[in-house]
Each structure stands twice: as structure tokens, then as C-alpha cells.
Amino acid sequence: MKLVKQAFVFFVIIGLAVTACNRKEKAGEEESNVKIVKGLYSFGPEMKSFTMCNDGREYWVADSVKNLELSYSNLNFEKPYEPVYVELEGYFAKSDTSAVSADFDSTLVVTKVLKISKEIPDGPCAQ
């Protein structure tokens, strides 16, 4: 009986190790796809969205470094959801189907804020 318990514990540990390695590989794959993107960011109590300038696609935003939301708040808007021009570094991940982000095909995970401005440049980002 002792041998059976030891074997069980061994296989549980091996299973956990394999699962942890797979998760690290997947996270590494996503993070290795880091891109610089330019577009419009809107933030409010129920929405964090990013719209690409070049094609108009909209993404949910996950602010992994918490600098984007802070920078947006520091612009002192009187009301939420005012769009700002941003240049961000980040990667795209599948949206969580159990959250609000499920309304979006993909989530932009922000790893670095390069630029944020109330001034929206002329061109494809101008509304």
C-alpha cells in the first residue's frame, strides 16, 4: 500500500511539473510576439478598449504594468471614455470568455506605454 501511495504522489508531481512547463512555454510564446501598436485608447468603469489606427479593429486591454490606466487618469478628463492617442508595446492574447472581454476576439496585453496624448494625430486615427 505504501508503494501505491508513493507512485501516486510521484505521478501527481510529474503531472504538475508538465503543466507548469506548458504554461510557461505558452506565456513565453505570447510575450515573444511583442509588437508596437498605435491607436486610440478609451478607459472607464466598464470598458478598456484599444482601436488600431491602421485597420480600425478593436481590442480589450489588459494593462499588465498598470501604467496605461494611471497615465490616462493623469490626463484629468471630466468624463470617462474619452479617446486618447497611444503608442504601446504589447502582445495579443485570446480574450477570456467568462469576462466582459469576451465581447472582443482578442485582448491587447500592454507591457509598456511608449506615448499617450490627448492630441489625436491627423490620418487614420482622426475621428
Coordinates of C-alpha atoms in Angstrom, one line a residue:
M1 CA 0.0 0.0 0.0
K2 CA 2.9 2.3 0.8
L3 CA 4.3 1.7 -2.7
V4 CA 1.0 2.7 -4.3
K5 CA 0.8 6.0 -2.4
Q6 CA 4.4 6.8 -3.4
A7 CA 3.6 6.0 -7.0
F8 CA 0.5 8.2 -6.8
V9 CA 2.5 11.1 -5.3
F10 CA 5.2 10.7 -8.0
F11 CA 2.7 10.9 -10.8
V12 CA 0.9 13.9 -9.3
I13 CA 4.2 15.7 -9.0
I14 CA 5.2 14.8 -12.6
G15 CA 1.8 16.0 -13.9
L16 CA 2.1 19.3 -12.1
A17 CA 5.6 19.8 -13.5
V18 CA 4.5 19.1 -17.0
T19 CA 1.5 21.5 -16.6
A20 CA 3.7 24.3 -15.2
C21 CA 6.2 23.9 -18.1
N22 CA 3.4 24.0 -20.7
R23 CA 2.0 27.2 -19.2
K24 CA 5.5 28.9 -19.1
E25 CA 6.0 27.9 -22.8
K26 CA 2.6 29.4 -23.8
A27 CA 3.3 32.6 -21.8
G28 CA 6.7 32.8 -23.4
E29 CA 5.2 32.4 -26.9
E30 CA 2.8 35.2 -26.3
E31 CA 5.4 37.5 -24.8
S32 CA 7.8 36.8 -27.6
N33 CA 5.2 38.2 -30.0
V34 CA 5.5 41.7 -28.5
K35 CA 4.6 44.4 -31.0
I36 CA 4.5 48.2 -31.0
V37 CA 0.9 49.3 -31.8
K38 CA -0.6 52.8 -32.4
G39 CA -4.2 53.7 -31.9
L40 CA -6.9 55.1 -29.7
Y41 CA -7.4 54.0 -26.1
S42 CA -10.6 54.6 -24.1
F43 CA -11.0 53.9 -20.4
G44 CA -13.9 53.9 -18.0
P45 CA -15.5 51.9 -15.2
E46 CA -16.8 49.2 -17.6
M47 CA -14.5 49.4 -20.6
K48 CA -10.9 49.3 -21.5
S49 CA -10.6 49.3 -25.3
F50 CA -8.0 49.9 -27.9
T51 CA -8.7 50.7 -31.6
M52 CA -5.9 50.2 -34.1
C53 CA -5.3 53.2 -36.3
N54 CA -4.4 51.3 -39.4
D55 CA -7.4 48.9 -39.6
G56 CA -10.0 50.0 -37.1
R57 CA -10.0 46.7 -35.2
E58 CA -11.0 47.0 -31.6
Y59 CA -9.4 45.0 -28.7
W60 CA -10.0 44.7 -25.0
V61 CA -7.0 46.0 -23.0
A62 CA -5.2 44.3 -20.1
D63 CA -2.8 46.7 -18.5
S64 CA -0.1 44.3 -17.2
V65 CA 2.1 47.1 -15.9
K66 CA -0.7 49.4 -14.7
N67 CA 1.0 52.4 -16.3
L68 CA -1.6 52.9 -19.0
E69 CA -4.6 53.4 -16.7
L70 CA -2.6 55.7 -14.5
S71 CA -1.4 57.8 -17.4
Y72 CA -4.9 58.0 -18.7
S73 CA -6.2 59.1 -15.3
N74 CA -3.5 61.8 -15.0
L75 CA -4.8 63.5 -18.2
N76 CA -7.7 64.6 -15.9
F77 CA -10.8 64.1 -18.2
E78 CA -14.1 65.4 -16.8
K79 CA -15.9 62.2 -18.1
P80 CA -14.7 58.7 -18.8
Y81 CA -14.3 57.0 -22.2
E82 CA -12.6 60.0 -23.9
P83 CA -10.3 58.5 -26.5
V84 CA -6.6 59.3 -26.4
Y85 CA -3.8 58.5 -28.9
V86 CA -1.4 55.9 -27.6
E87 CA 1.7 54.1 -28.8
L88 CA 2.0 50.9 -26.8
E89 CA 4.2 47.8 -26.6
G90 CA 2.4 44.6 -26.0
Y91 CA 1.1 41.3 -27.3
F92 CA -2.3 39.9 -28.3
A93 CA -3.9 37.0 -26.5
K94 CA -7.3 35.3 -26.7
S95 CA -9.9 37.0 -24.7
D96 CA -11.3 35.4 -21.5
T97 CA -14.8 34.0 -22.4
S98 CA -16.1 34.4 -18.8
A99 CA -15.4 38.1 -18.6
V100 CA -16.5 41.4 -20.3
S101 CA -13.6 40.9 -22.6
A102 CA -15.5 38.1 -24.2
D103 CA -17.1 40.7 -26.4
F104 CA -13.7 41.1 -28.1
D105 CA -11.9 38.4 -30.1
S106 CA -8.6 39.3 -28.7
T107 CA -7.0 41.2 -25.8
L108 CA -4.1 43.5 -26.1
V109 CA -1.8 42.9 -23.1
V110 CA 0.2 46.1 -22.6
T111 CA 3.7 45.6 -21.4
K112 CA 4.9 49.2 -21.9
V113 CA 3.4 52.6 -22.6
L114 CA 5.5 54.5 -25.2
K115 CA 3.3 57.5 -25.7
I116 CA -0.1 58.8 -24.6
S117 CA -1.6 62.1 -25.7
K118 CA -4.9 63.9 -25.9
E119 CA -3.8 65.2 -29.3
I120 CA -5.0 62.7 -31.9
P121 CA -2.8 63.0 -35.0
D122 CA -4.3 63.5 -38.5
G123 CA -4.7 60.4 -40.6
P124 CA -6.3 57.1 -39.9
C125 CA -6.7 57.8 -36.2
A126 CA -8.6 61.1 -36.6
Q127 CA -12.3 60.6 -36.0

